[in-house]
Each structure stands twice: as C-alpha cells, then as structure tokens.
Amino acid sequence: MLDLLITNARLPRSTSPTSLAIEAGRIVPLPAGREALDARERIDAAGKLLTPALVEPHIHLDAVLTVGQPRHNLSGSLFEGIAIWGERVKDLDADDVRRRVAQVLRWQVANGVLFVRSHVDVCDPRLTALRALLDVKREFADRITLQLVAFPQQGIQSFPNGEALMRQAVELGADVVGAIPHFELTREYGEQSVKFAVGLAQEFNRQVDIHCDETDDEHSRFLEVLAAETIRLNMQGRVTASHTTAMHSYNNAYAGRLIVNVRRAGLHMVTNPLDNAVLQGRFDHYPIRRGHTRIKELLAAGVNVCLGHDSVMDPWYPLGKADPLQAAFVLAHYGQMSGYEEIRTLIDMITVNGAKTLGLTDYGLEPGCRADLVLFDAPSEGDAVRLIAPRRLVIRAGTVVARTEPARQVVTWQGKEEPVDYMPARSG
Ligand code: FE2
C-alpha cells in the first residue's frame, strides 16, 4: 500500500492531469492496476498545479525583519541602508538573530520554500550571526534545508583580517564562500577577493556564491574574473554569481563575449528583482536604467538562471513576505518575461533552476526523488504567477508541513451573493 497518492494534479508544462505515488517519503513509479493504488492517504489536487518545492537561492536571513531599527530608510537608497545596518548590527546577538530567522523560516515553509541559501555577514570578529545561523540550521533541519554563505559585507581585502575571518567562517561550517568584489577599495582588491574566494572554496571543497557587480557602474567587471578563475581551478558547476546588475550597462559587444564565458565556466546566475528594482538606477536622471542583469540572453545561451528574494523587511527593502512567487511576479514585469514560455520559465527559476544552483540531489518529480512538493491554488503556471496563488499544500518528504485555506470572496451582485475566484468563466 502506498503512503500517499496525489491524484488529478497538473505538473509544470503539461496540460493533462496526472497522479503521483509516494512511499517512504519518496516518489515511486505509479503502480499499474486499480487495487495497487490503495494508499493510506489520498489528496485530490482538483486539477491544480503541483511542482517540486520552491527553492530560495539568495536571501540575507541575518538582516530580516529589522526594518525601522534603529530608524527607517527615508531615501530608500542602498547607501542609507548600509549606514542604518551599520548602526543596527552593533546590538546583534544570537538570540536576536535566532528569533527573527526562525520567524521568516516559517514564512518560507508556508510559501512552499523548503531549500534556502542564505548569505550571512562575516565582517564581525565574533561571527555572531554565523554562529547563530549554524545553530538554526541544525535546529530546523527536519523542516527546511539551509545552506549558509560566508558573506563579507564590507569586503575581504578591505576589512581588517578579512581573509582570516573568511577562513574561520568556512572552518566553523559555512557551506559556501562569498565575496563582494565591486565593494572592495580598489579594482585590484576586488580581483584578489574573487581569486581568494574561489581558492578557499576549492581548498575546503565548498561552493562559491559571489555578490558580483551589484552596481550600475559599467566598469565593474568582476564576473569575467570569476568565470576565468572558475575555469582555471576546474570549479565548473560549483560557482554562482549573484546580482550582476552592471551587465545591464555593459556595451553589447562586451556583454556578448562575457555571456559566452559565463556559459563556458558553467556559472549559475541569481537575479534578485525585488531589491534591485528599488536600489539600482539611483544615480540616474531620466531615463532611469533598470539596472538588471541580462536574463533572456543568459537563458538563451544555456546558462542556468534562478530567482532570489534577497531581502525581507530590512534596511534595503522594507517589503516582502519571503515568497518567491512575489519575486517572480515582479520579474515578469521588470524583466519583460511575459511571453507564453517565459512565464513558465519563471516557475522553473524558483524551482528546478534554484535546485541546480544549490546542487540539490533527489530533487524533482521523477520516481526516486524525495517527495518535496507544492500544490498551488491555480490550474497553470500562468495563473499561479498572475494570482500569486496561495500554496494549498506544502509537502516535505511525503508529509504535509503547511497548508493554506484560501480566502473566499463574495460580492453582492444584483441582489445575489456571488463568489469571485478571478478565473475566467468557461463558456458553455
Ligand atoms: Fe544579496
């Protein structure tokens, strides 16, 4: 007998409903014959979209829920945000980090996110945030899988003992090595920081995820260094470049050559439309650049691009509820990804593409994969994005870990109460 049978589910890029069988927490081939379909638990998906669990490849959990502390960012700019964070970070302690992070992890699970890569600021001789996040990672391991990036917010070469702190962070248990080359004091420091980060990751058999060229400065060109270093050290497939907003402003000849090398290096790319929509272009007068990486060109070249949330209610971005689908909705507009196939790609970018970036195994909808699933309250990818549809069920290893009862809306119309579900009425 099966543990769980989900019937009448619509899988991504398919039009006909299907069933999914689950045993011992894993997806198994659908048994033939009616009697073989006995299951301890059955879920009728009612023709709604069922995907693998959502993946959050880029968030800064140590800063979440600090908006307004100690003061609000009145301009909304990156630099005012950095100044405010500099004030807030002084009274960071383990309990403070733990409380805020534990709350957002619950939000993520409710949204269907079961895999998270979080950057953690390690420009702190005590490594307070990293130690707290390592505890949180262990404490909630049965609910959500966390990867932690040693992220030097103020640079590696430009911060006292930066290299030693990075090494210590990796020895403590950071899964991924970060860097922020465009923020280093000089171009040379920036190059050095990229080389140091990839080298450190190779030495400790870790992955790399670099905040790369998150600026509108077309002279910020560290992505080429990252690609070259990845090829030189044979780290293809284990290295990610996050943000890369300067690519928006590169000349087309340079960007074209760069994308070829990004593909050659097997880099994963993370785009963060929420933060970068509000933070980029701040030095522009009209026309104001979008300051966004070249998603369509990267995808067309065969590069893996996924979608991150970046911030949740912090000094840089006061909004958000840790829902990747909100970020996908914004990217549909901001990245002009409204084409029929492009909307389907948005769902890939918060599921399978993120899983590739994190290097997840056993992820997906094929037999053998762990049954980590999300059932949307929408029949298709397009409707899921359009409605930012609630997640009816979130399933981890075959067990329901979150559910949403969608609101029932009713209008009084010509003297009668009529329900509204925002779906076009079927003719006939
Ligand atoms: Fe970031």
JSON list of C-alpha atoms in Angstrom, two decimals, residues 103-315:
[
{"chain": "A", "resi": 103, "resn": "GLN", "atom": "CA", "xyz": [10.03, 33.52, 12.10]},
{"chain": "A", "resi": 104, "resn": "VAL", "atom": "CA", "xyz": [10.99, 34.00, 8.45]},
{"chain": "A", "resi": 105, "resn": "LEU", "atom": "CA", "xyz": [11.77, 30.29, 8.03]},
{"chain": "A", "resi": 106, "resn": "ARG", "atom": "CA", "xyz": [8.16, 29.61, 9.00]},
{"chain": "A", "resi": 107, "resn": "TRP", "atom": "CA", "xyz": [7.02, 32.14, 6.40]},
{"chain": "A", "resi": 108, "resn": "GLN", "atom": "CA", "xyz": [9.15, 30.38, 3.81]},
{"chain": "A", "resi": 109, "resn": "VAL", "atom": "CA", "xyz": [7.74, 26.94, 4.58]},
{"chain": "A", "resi": 110, "resn": "ALA", "atom": "CA", "xyz": [4.21, 28.38, 4.40]},
{"chain": "A", "resi": 111, "resn": "ASN", "atom": "CA", "xyz": [5.14, 29.71, 0.94]},
{"chain": "A", "resi": 112, "resn": "GLY", "atom": "CA", "xyz": [6.42, 26.30, -0.16]},
{"chain": "A", "resi": 113, "resn": "VAL", "atom": "CA", "xyz": [10.14, 27.05, 0.21]},
{"chain": "A", "resi": 114, "resn": "LEU", "atom": "CA", "xyz": [11.99, 24.04, 1.60]},
{"chain": "A", "resi": 115, "resn": "PHE", "atom": "CA", "xyz": [15.53, 24.82, 0.41]},
{"chain": "A", "resi": 116, "resn": "VAL", "atom": "CA", "xyz": [17.29, 28.08, 1.24]},
{"chain": "A", "resi": 117, "resn": "ARG", "atom": "CA", "xyz": [20.73, 29.56, 0.60]},
{"chain": "A", "resi": 118, "resn": "SER", "atom": "CA", "xyz": [21.36, 32.46, 2.95]},
{"chain": "A", "resi": 119, "resn": "HIS", "atom": "CA", "xyz": [24.25, 34.90, 2.88]},
{"chain": "A", "resi": 120, "resn": "VAL", "atom": "CA", "xyz": [25.49, 35.73, 6.38]},
{"chain": "A", "resi": 121, "resn": "ASP", "atom": "CA", "xyz": [27.65, 38.75, 7.14]},
{"chain": "A", "resi": 122, "resn": "VAL", "atom": "CA", "xyz": [31.03, 37.59, 8.46]},
{"chain": "A", "resi": 123, "resn": "CYS", "atom": "CA", "xyz": [32.62, 41.05, 8.82]},
{"chain": "A", "resi": 124, "resn": "ASP", "atom": "CA", "xyz": [32.44, 40.58, 12.58]},
{"chain": "A", "resi": 125, "resn": "PRO", "atom": "CA", "xyz": [35.37, 39.32, 14.64]},
{"chain": "A", "resi": 126, "resn": "ARG", "atom": "CA", "xyz": [32.91, 37.37, 16.83]},
{"chain": "A", "resi": 127, "resn": "LEU", "atom": "CA", "xyz": [30.99, 35.87, 13.86]},
{"chain": "A", "resi": 128, "resn": "THR", "atom": "CA", "xyz": [27.80, 36.26, 15.93]},
{"chain": "A", "resi": 129, "resn": "ALA", "atom": "CA", "xyz": [25.33, 35.94, 13.04]},
{"chain": "A", "resi": 130, "resn": "LEU", "atom": "CA", "xyz": [27.07, 32.92, 11.50]},
{"chain": "A", "resi": 131, "resn": "ARG", "atom": "CA", "xyz": [27.19, 31.04, 14.81]},
{"chain": "A", "resi": 132, "resn": "ALA", "atom": "CA", "xyz": [23.50, 31.76, 15.38]},
{"chain": "A", "resi": 133, "resn": "LEU", "atom": "CA", "xyz": [22.58, 30.68, 11.83]},
{"chain": "A", "resi": 134, "resn": "LEU", "atom": "CA", "xyz": [24.58, 27.45, 12.19]},
{"chain": "A", "resi": 135, "resn": "ASP", "atom": "CA", "xyz": [22.51, 26.66, 15.31]},
{"chain": "A", "resi": 136, "resn": "VAL", "atom": "CA", "xyz": [19.27, 27.50, 13.49]},
{"chain": "A", "resi": 137, "resn": "LYS", "atom": "CA", "xyz": [20.32, 25.31, 10.56]},
{"chain": "A", "resi": 138, "resn": "ARG", "atom": "CA", "xyz": [20.73, 22.30, 12.86]},
{"chain": "A", "resi": 139, "resn": "GLU", "atom": "CA", "xyz": [17.63, 23.06, 14.91]},
{"chain": "A", "resi": 140, "resn": "PHE", "atom": "CA", "xyz": [15.23, 23.19, 11.95]},
{"chain": "A", "resi": 141, "resn": "ALA", "atom": "CA", "xyz": [16.95, 20.65, 9.70]},
{"chain": "A", "resi": 142, "resn": "ASP", "atom": "CA", "xyz": [13.87, 18.43, 9.65]},
{"chain": "A", "resi": 143, "resn": "ARG", "atom": "CA", "xyz": [11.74, 21.28, 8.28]},
{"chain": "A", "resi": 144, "resn": "ILE", "atom": "CA", "xyz": [13.94, 23.30, 5.92]},
{"chain": "A", "resi": 145, "resn": "THR", "atom": "CA", "xyz": [17.35, 22.74, 4.34]},
{"chain": "A", "resi": 146, "resn": "LEU", "atom": "CA", "xyz": [19.71, 25.68, 4.82]},
{"chain": "A", "resi": 147, "resn": "GLN", "atom": "CA", "xyz": [22.97, 26.46, 3.02]},
{"chain": "A", "resi": 148, "resn": "LEU", "atom": "CA", "xyz": [24.99, 29.27, 4.59]},
{"chain": "A", "resi": 149, "resn": "VAL", "atom": "CA", "xyz": [27.30, 31.57, 2.63]},
{"chain": "A", "resi": 150, "resn": "ALA", "atom": "CA", "xyz": [30.21, 33.30, 4.36]},
{"chain": "A", "resi": 151, "resn": "PHE", "atom": "CA", "xyz": [29.42, 36.77, 3.05]},
{"chain": "A", "resi": 152, "resn": "PRO", "atom": "CA", "xyz": [31.89, 39.59, 3.68]},
{"chain": "A", "resi": 153, "resn": "GLN", "atom": "CA", "xyz": [29.50, 42.58, 3.55]},
{"chain": "A", "resi": 154, "resn": "GLN", "atom": "CA", "xyz": [32.39, 45.06, 3.81]},
{"chain": "A", "resi": 155, "resn": "GLY", "atom": "CA", "xyz": [34.88, 43.20, 1.65]},
{"chain": "A", "resi": 156, "resn": "ILE", "atom": "CA", "xyz": [37.65, 40.68, 2.22]},
{"chain": "A", "resi": 157, "resn": "GLN", "atom": "CA", "xyz": [40.76, 42.67, 1.33]},
{"chain": "A", "resi": 158, "resn": "SER", "atom": "CA", "xyz": [39.25, 45.94, 2.61]},
{"chain": "A", "resi": 159, "resn": "PHE", "atom": "CA", "xyz": [38.24, 44.65, 6.07]},
{"chain": "A", "resi": 160, "resn": "PRO", "atom": "CA", "xyz": [40.68, 44.02, 8.93]},
{"chain": "A", "resi": 161, "resn": "ASN", "atom": "CA", "xyz": [41.63, 40.33, 8.98]},
{"chain": "A", "resi": 162, "resn": "GLY", "atom": "CA", "xyz": [39.15, 39.71, 6.17]},
{"chain": "A", "resi": 163, "resn": "GLU", "atom": "CA", "xyz": [40.87, 36.62, 4.79]},
{"chain": "A", "resi": 164, "resn": "ALA", "atom": "CA", "xyz": [41.30, 35.08, 8.26]},
{"chain": "A", "resi": 165, "resn": "LEU", "atom": "CA", "xyz": [37.62, 35.69, 9.08]},
{"chain": "A", "resi": 166, "resn": "MET", "atom": "CA", "xyz": [36.53, 34.03, 5.84]},
{"chain": "A", "resi": 167, "resn": "ARG", "atom": "CA", "xyz": [38.71, 31.02, 6.58]},
{"chain": "A", "resi": 168, "resn": "GLN", "atom": "CA", "xyz": [37.36, 30.83, 10.13]},
{"chain": "A", "resi": 169, "resn": "ALA", "atom": "CA", "xyz": [33.78, 31.02, 8.83]},
{"chain": "A", "resi": 170, "resn": "VAL", "atom": "CA", "xyz": [34.39, 28.09, 6.49]},
{"chain": "A", "resi": 171, "resn": "GLU", "atom": "CA", "xyz": [36.08, 26.08, 9.27]},
{"chain": "A", "resi": 172, "resn": "LEU", "atom": "CA", "xyz": [33.06, 26.77, 11.50]},
{"chain": "A", "resi": 173, "resn": "GLY", "atom": "CA", "xyz": [30.77, 25.22, 8.89]},
{"chain": "A", "resi": 174, "resn": "ALA", "atom": "CA", "xyz": [29.80, 27.75, 6.20]},
{"chain": "A", "resi": 175, "resn": "ASP", "atom": "CA", "xyz": [28.75, 25.71, 3.14]},
{"chain": "A", "resi": 176, "resn": "VAL", "atom": "CA", "xyz": [29.53, 28.35, 0.54]},
{"chain": "A", "resi": 177, "resn": "VAL", "atom": "CA", "xyz": [32.23, 31.00, 0.09]},
{"chain": "A", "resi": 178, "resn": "GLY", "atom": "CA", "xyz": [31.12, 34.54, -0.81]},
{"chain": "A", "resi": 179, "resn": "ALA", "atom": "CA", "xyz": [32.74, 37.81, -1.81]},
{"chain": "A", "resi": 180, "resn": "ILE", "atom": "CA", "xyz": [31.75, 41.34, -2.82]},
{"chain": "A", "resi": 181, "resn": "PRO", "atom": "CA", "xyz": [34.46, 42.47, -5.26]},
{"chain": "A", "resi": 182, "resn": "HIS", "atom": "CA", "xyz": [32.74, 45.65, -6.50]},
{"chain": "A", "resi": 183, "resn": "PHE", "atom": "CA", "xyz": [32.64, 46.96, -2.92]},
{"chain": "A", "resi": 184, "resn": "GLU", "atom": "CA", "xyz": [36.38, 46.47, -2.26]},
{"chain": "A", "resi": 185, "resn": "LEU", "atom": "CA", "xyz": [38.54, 49.60, -2.04]},
{"chain": "A", "resi": 186, "resn": "THR", "atom": "CA", "xyz": [40.25, 49.07, -5.39]},
{"chain": "A", "resi": 187, "resn": "ARG", "atom": "CA", "xyz": [39.86, 47.11, -8.59]},
{"chain": "A", "resi": 188, "resn": "GLU", "atom": "CA", "xyz": [42.95, 45.09, -7.57]},
{"chain": "A", "resi": 189, "resn": "TYR", "atom": "CA", "xyz": [41.45, 44.23, -4.19]},
{"chain": "A", "resi": 190, "resn": "GLY", "atom": "CA", "xyz": [38.29, 43.15, -5.97]},
{"chain": "A", "resi": 191, "resn": "GLU", "atom": "CA", "xyz": [40.18, 40.74, -8.27]},
{"chain": "A", "resi": 192, "resn": "GLN", "atom": "CA", "xyz": [42.18, 39.45, -5.33]},
{"chain": "A", "resi": 193, "resn": "SER", "atom": "CA", "xyz": [38.97, 38.81, -3.33]},
{"chain": "A", "resi": 194, "resn": "VAL", "atom": "CA", "xyz": [37.46, 36.74, -6.16]},
{"chain": "A", "resi": 195, "resn": "LYS", "atom": "CA", "xyz": [40.63, 34.67, -6.51]},
{"chain": "A", "resi": 196, "resn": "PHE", "atom": "CA", "xyz": [40.82, 34.20, -2.76]},
{"chain": "A", "resi": 197, "resn": "ALA", "atom": "CA", "xyz": [37.17, 33.08, -2.53]},
{"chain": "A", "resi": 198, "resn": "VAL", "atom": "CA", "xyz": [37.37, 30.51, -5.34]},
{"chain": "A", "resi": 199, "resn": "GLY", "atom": "CA", "xyz": [40.70, 29.21, -3.98]},
{"chain": "A", "resi": 200, "resn": "LEU", "atom": "CA", "xyz": [39.31, 28.88, -0.44]},
{"chain": "A", "resi": 201, "resn": "ALA", "atom": "CA", "xyz": [36.25, 27.01, -1.74]},
{"chain": "A", "resi": 202, "resn": "GLN", "atom": "CA", "xyz": [38.45, 24.62, -3.68]},
{"chain": "A", "resi": 203, "resn": "GLU", "atom": "CA", "xyz": [40.67, 24.01, -0.66]},
{"chain": "A", "resi": 204, "resn": "PHE", "atom": "CA", "xyz": [37.68, 23.14, 1.58]},
{"chain": "A", "resi": 205, "resn": "ASN", "atom": "CA", "xyz": [35.54, 21.52, -1.14]},
{"chain": "A", "resi": 206, "resn": "ARG", "atom": "CA", "xyz": [32.83, 24.17, -0.84]},
{"chain": "A", "resi": 207, "resn": "GLN", "atom": "CA", "xyz": [30.67, 26.00, -3.37]},
{"chain": "A", "resi": 208, "resn": "VAL", "atom": "CA", "xyz": [31.10, 29.67, -4.29]},
{"chain": "A", "resi": 209, "resn": "ASP", "atom": "CA", "xyz": [28.43, 32.39, -4.43]},
{"chain": "A", "resi": 210, "resn": "ILE", "atom": "CA", "xyz": [29.64, 35.91, -5.07]},
{"chain": "A", "resi": 211, "resn": "HIS", "atom": "CA", "xyz": [27.79, 39.22, -4.93]},
{"chain": "A", "resi": 212, "resn": "CYS", "atom": "CA", "xyz": [29.18, 40.23, -8.28]},
{"chain": "A", "resi": 213, "resn": "ASP", "atom": "CA", "xyz": [28.97, 43.65, -9.94]},
{"chain": "A", "resi": 214, "resn": "GLU", "atom": "CA", "xyz": [25.87, 44.77, -7.99]},
{"chain": "A", "resi": 215, "resn": "THR", "atom": "CA", "xyz": [26.20, 48.32, -9.26]},
{"chain": "A", "resi": 216, "resn": "ASP", "atom": "CA", "xyz": [25.25, 50.42, -12.27]},
{"chain": "A", "resi": 217, "resn": "ASP", "atom": "CA", "xyz": [28.94, 51.08, -12.96]},
{"chain": "A", "resi": 218, "resn": "GLU", "atom": "CA", "xyz": [29.70, 49.66, -16.42]},
{"chain": "A", "resi": 219, "resn": "HIS", "atom": "CA", "xyz": [33.38, 49.46, -15.40]},
{"chain": "A", "resi": 220, "resn": "SER", "atom": "CA", "xyz": [32.61, 46.93, -12.69]},
{"chain": "A", "resi": 221, "resn": "ARG", "atom": "CA", "xyz": [33.81, 43.78, -14.45]},
{"chain": "A", "resi": 222, "resn": "PHE", "atom": "CA", "xyz": [34.46, 41.10, -11.87]},
{"chain": "A", "resi": 223, "resn": "LEU", "atom": "CA", "xyz": [32.22, 38.50, -13.48]},
{"chain": "A", "resi": 224, "resn": "GLU", "atom": "CA", "xyz": [34.92, 37.91, -16.11]},
{"chain": "A", "resi": 225, "resn": "VAL", "atom": "CA", "xyz": [37.43, 37.31, -13.32]},
{"chain": "A", "resi": 226, "resn": "LEU", "atom": "CA", "xyz": [35.05, 34.86, -11.63]},
{"chain": "A", "resi": 227, "resn": "ALA", "atom": "CA", "xyz": [34.49, 32.96, -14.89]},
{"chain": "A", "resi": 228, "resn": "ALA", "atom": "CA", "xyz": [38.22, 32.78, -15.60]},
{"chain": "A", "resi": 229, "resn": "GLU", "atom": "CA", "xyz": [39.08, 31.64, -12.08]},
{"chain": "A", "resi": 230, "resn": "THR", "atom": "CA", "xyz": [36.33, 29.02, -12.15]},
{"chain": "A", "resi": 231, "resn": "ILE", "atom": "CA", "xyz": [37.74, 27.59, -15.39]},
{"chain": "A", "resi": 232, "resn": "ARG", "atom": "CA", "xyz": [41.33, 27.77, -14.13]},
{"chain": "A", "resi": 233, "resn": "LEU", "atom": "CA", "xyz": [40.56, 25.87, -10.90]},
{"chain": "A", "resi": 234, "resn": "ASN", "atom": "CA", "xyz": [38.16, 23.43, -12.57]},
{"chain": "A", "resi": 235, "resn": "MET", "atom": "CA", "xyz": [35.22, 24.51, -10.44]},
{"chain": "A", "resi": 236, "resn": "GLN", "atom": "CA", "xyz": [32.59, 24.43, -13.20]},
{"chain": "A", "resi": 237, "resn": "GLY", "atom": "CA", "xyz": [29.07, 23.87, -11.85]},
{"chain": "A", "resi": 238, "resn": "ARG", "atom": "CA", "xyz": [30.01, 24.82, -8.28]},
{"chain": "A", "resi": 239, "resn": "VAL", "atom": "CA", "xyz": [30.14, 28.59, -8.68]},
{"chain": "A", "resi": 240, "resn": "THR", "atom": "CA", "xyz": [27.33, 31.16, -8.63]},
{"chain": "A", "resi": 241, "resn": "ALA", "atom": "CA", "xyz": [27.29, 34.86, -9.48]},
{"chain": "A", "resi": 242, "resn": "SER", "atom": "CA", "xyz": [24.53, 36.84, -7.75]},
{"chain": "A", "resi": 243, "resn": "HIS", "atom": "CA", "xyz": [23.02, 40.15, -8.88]},
{"chain": "A", "resi": 244, "resn": "THR", "atom": "CA", "xyz": [25.42, 41.07, -11.79]},
{"chain": "A", "resi": 245, "resn": "THR", "atom": "CA", "xyz": [23.36, 44.22, -12.38]},
{"chain": "A", "resi": 246, "resn": "ALA", "atom": "CA", "xyz": [26.24, 46.06, -14.06]},
{"chain": "A", "resi": 247, "resn": "MET", "atom": "CA", "xyz": [25.68, 43.74, -17.03]},
{"chain": "A", "resi": 248, "resn": "HIS", "atom": "CA", "xyz": [22.68, 45.94, -17.85]},
{"chain": "A", "resi": 249, "resn": "SER", "atom": "CA", "xyz": [25.07, 48.80, -18.58]},
{"chain": "A", "resi": 250, "resn": "TYR", "atom": "CA", "xyz": [27.87, 46.98, -20.43]},
{"chain": "A", "resi": 251, "resn": "ASN", "atom": "CA", "xyz": [28.21, 47.61, -24.14]},
{"chain": "A", "resi": 252, "resn": "ASN", "atom": "CA", "xyz": [26.63, 44.81, -26.15]},
{"chain": "A", "resi": 253, "resn": "ALA", "atom": "CA", "xyz": [29.90, 43.55, -27.64]},
{"chain": "A", "resi": 254, "resn": "TYR", "atom": "CA", "xyz": [31.43, 43.11, -24.19]},
{"chain": "A", "resi": 255, "resn": "ALA", "atom": "CA", "xyz": [28.25, 41.57, -22.70]},
{"chain": "A", "resi": 256, "resn": "GLY", "atom": "CA", "xyz": [28.01, 39.11, -25.60]},
{"chain": "A", "resi": 257, "resn": "ARG", "atom": "CA", "xyz": [31.57, 37.88, -25.11]},
{"chain": "A", "resi": 258, "resn": "LEU", "atom": "CA", "xyz": [31.08, 37.72, -21.33]},
{"chain": "A", "resi": 259, "resn": "ILE", "atom": "CA", "xyz": [27.94, 35.56, -21.59]},
{"chain": "A", "resi": 260, "resn": "VAL", "atom": "CA", "xyz": [29.86, 33.05, -23.74]},
{"chain": "A", "resi": 261, "resn": "ASN", "atom": "CA", "xyz": [32.49, 32.80, -21.00]},
{"chain": "A", "resi": 262, "resn": "VAL", "atom": "CA", "xyz": [29.88, 32.54, -18.23]},
{"chain": "A", "resi": 263, "resn": "ARG", "atom": "CA", "xyz": [28.44, 29.55, -20.08]},
{"chain": "A", "resi": 264, "resn": "ARG", "atom": "CA", "xyz": [31.88, 28.06, -20.58]},
{"chain": "A", "resi": 265, "resn": "ALA", "atom": "CA", "xyz": [32.59, 28.38, -16.85]},
{"chain": "A", "resi": 266, "resn": "GLY", "atom": "CA", "xyz": [29.24, 26.71, -16.02]},
{"chain": "A", "resi": 267, "resn": "LEU", "atom": "CA", "xyz": [28.35, 29.57, -13.66]},
{"chain": "A", "resi": 268, "resn": "HIS", "atom": "CA", "xyz": [24.90, 29.68, -12.08]},
{"chain": "A", "resi": 269, "resn": "MET", "atom": "CA", "xyz": [23.32, 33.13, -12.03]},
{"chain": "A", "resi": 270, "resn": "VAL", "atom": "CA", "xyz": [20.93, 34.56, -9.44]},
{"chain": "A", "resi": 271, "resn": "THR", "atom": "CA", "xyz": [18.81, 37.59, -10.23]},
{"chain": "A", "resi": 272, "resn": "ASN", "atom": "CA", "xyz": [17.10, 39.49, -7.40]},
{"chain": "A", "resi": 273, "resn": "PRO", "atom": "CA", "xyz": [14.39, 41.65, -8.94]},
{"chain": "A", "resi": 274, "resn": "LEU", "atom": "CA", "xyz": [12.82, 42.95, -5.71]},
{"chain": "A", "resi": 275, "resn": "ASP", "atom": "CA", "xyz": [15.85, 44.68, -4.20]},
{"chain": "A", "resi": 276, "resn": "ASN", "atom": "CA", "xyz": [17.45, 45.59, -7.50]},
{"chain": "A", "resi": 277, "resn": "ALA", "atom": "CA", "xyz": [14.25, 47.18, -8.81]},
{"chain": "A", "resi": 278, "resn": "VAL", "atom": "CA", "xyz": [14.37, 49.68, -5.97]},
{"chain": "A", "resi": 279, "resn": "LEU", "atom": "CA", "xyz": [18.13, 50.05, -5.45]},
{"chain": "A", "resi": 280, "resn": "GLN", "atom": "CA", "xyz": [19.53, 50.39, -8.99]},
{"chain": "A", "resi": 281, "resn": "GLY", "atom": "CA", "xyz": [19.47, 53.49, -11.14]},
{"chain": "A", "resi": 282, "resn": "ARG", "atom": "CA", "xyz": [19.68, 55.76, -8.11]},
{"chain": "A", "resi": 283, "resn": "PHE", "atom": "CA", "xyz": [22.34, 57.97, -9.69]},
{"chain": "A", "resi": 284, "resn": "ASP", "atom": "CA", "xyz": [20.46, 58.32, -12.97]},
{"chain": "A", "resi": 285, "resn": "HIS", "atom": "CA", "xyz": [18.40, 61.22, -14.18]},
{"chain": "A", "resi": 286, "resn": "TYR", "atom": "CA", "xyz": [15.79, 60.35, -16.79]},
{"chain": "A", "resi": 287, "resn": "PRO", "atom": "CA", "xyz": [15.86, 57.88, -18.43]},
{"chain": "A", "resi": 288, "resn": "ILE", "atom": "CA", "xyz": [16.48, 55.76, -15.32]},
{"chain": "A", "resi": 289, "resn": "ARG", "atom": "CA", "xyz": [18.11, 52.39, -16.09]},
{"chain": "A", "resi": 290, "resn": "ARG", "atom": "CA", "xyz": [16.51, 49.24, -14.79]},
{"chain": "A", "resi": 291, "resn": "GLY", "atom": "CA", "xyz": [19.91, 48.04, -13.67]},
{"chain": "A", "resi": 292, "resn": "HIS", "atom": "CA", "xyz": [19.11, 44.41, -14.12]},
{"chain": "A", "resi": 293, "resn": "THR", "atom": "CA", "xyz": [21.16, 41.52, -15.39]},
{"chain": "A", "resi": 294, "resn": "ARG", "atom": "CA", "xyz": [20.56, 40.18, -18.91]},
{"chain": "A", "resi": 295, "resn": "ILE", "atom": "CA", "xyz": [18.30, 37.27, -18.08]},
{"chain": "A", "resi": 296, "resn": "LYS", "atom": "CA", "xyz": [16.93, 36.48, -21.52]},
{"chain": "A", "resi": 297, "resn": "GLU", "atom": "CA", "xyz": [20.34, 36.50, -23.15]},
{"chain": "A", "resi": 298, "resn": "LEU", "atom": "CA", "xyz": [21.82, 34.31, -20.41]},
{"chain": "A", "resi": 299, "resn": "LEU", "atom": "CA", "xyz": [18.95, 31.81, -20.67]},
{"chain": "A", "resi": 300, "resn": "ALA", "atom": "CA", "xyz": [19.22, 31.77, -24.46]},
{"chain": "A", "resi": 301, "resn": "ALA", "atom": "CA", "xyz": [22.93, 30.95, -24.14]},
{"chain": "A", "resi": 302, "resn": "GLY", "atom": "CA", "xyz": [22.07, 27.94, -21.97]},
{"chain": "A", "resi": 303, "resn": "VAL", "atom": "CA", "xyz": [23.13, 29.47, -18.65]},
{"chain": "A", "resi": 304, "resn": "ASN", "atom": "CA", "xyz": [21.25, 28.39, -15.52]},
{"chain": "A", "resi": 305, "resn": "VAL", "atom": "CA", "xyz": [19.49, 31.47, -14.10]},
{"chain": "A", "resi": 306, "resn": "CYS", "atom": "CA", "xyz": [17.43, 31.39, -10.93]},
{"chain": "A", "resi": 307, "resn": "LEU", "atom": "CA", "xyz": [15.50, 33.91, -8.93]},
{"chain": "A", "resi": 308, "resn": "GLY", "atom": "CA", "xyz": [16.21, 35.20, -5.42]},
{"chain": "A", "resi": 309, "resn": "HIS", "atom": "CA", "xyz": [14.24, 37.27, -2.91]},
{"chain": "A", "resi": 310, "resn": "ASP", "atom": "CA", "xyz": [17.33, 38.88, -1.33]},
{"chain": "A", "resi": 311, "resn": "SER", "atom": "CA", "xyz": [15.72, 40.91, 1.49]},
{"chain": "A", "resi": 312, "resn": "VAL", "atom": "CA", "xyz": [12.66, 40.63, 3.71]},
{"chain": "A", "resi": 313, "resn": "MET", "atom": "CA", "xyz": [11.82, 43.81, 5.63]},
{"chain": "A", "resi": 314, "resn": "ASP", "atom": "CA", "xyz": [15.36, 45.07, 6.18]},
{"chain": "A", "resi": 315, "resn": "PRO", "atom": "CA", "xyz": [17.11, 48.47, 5.76]}
]
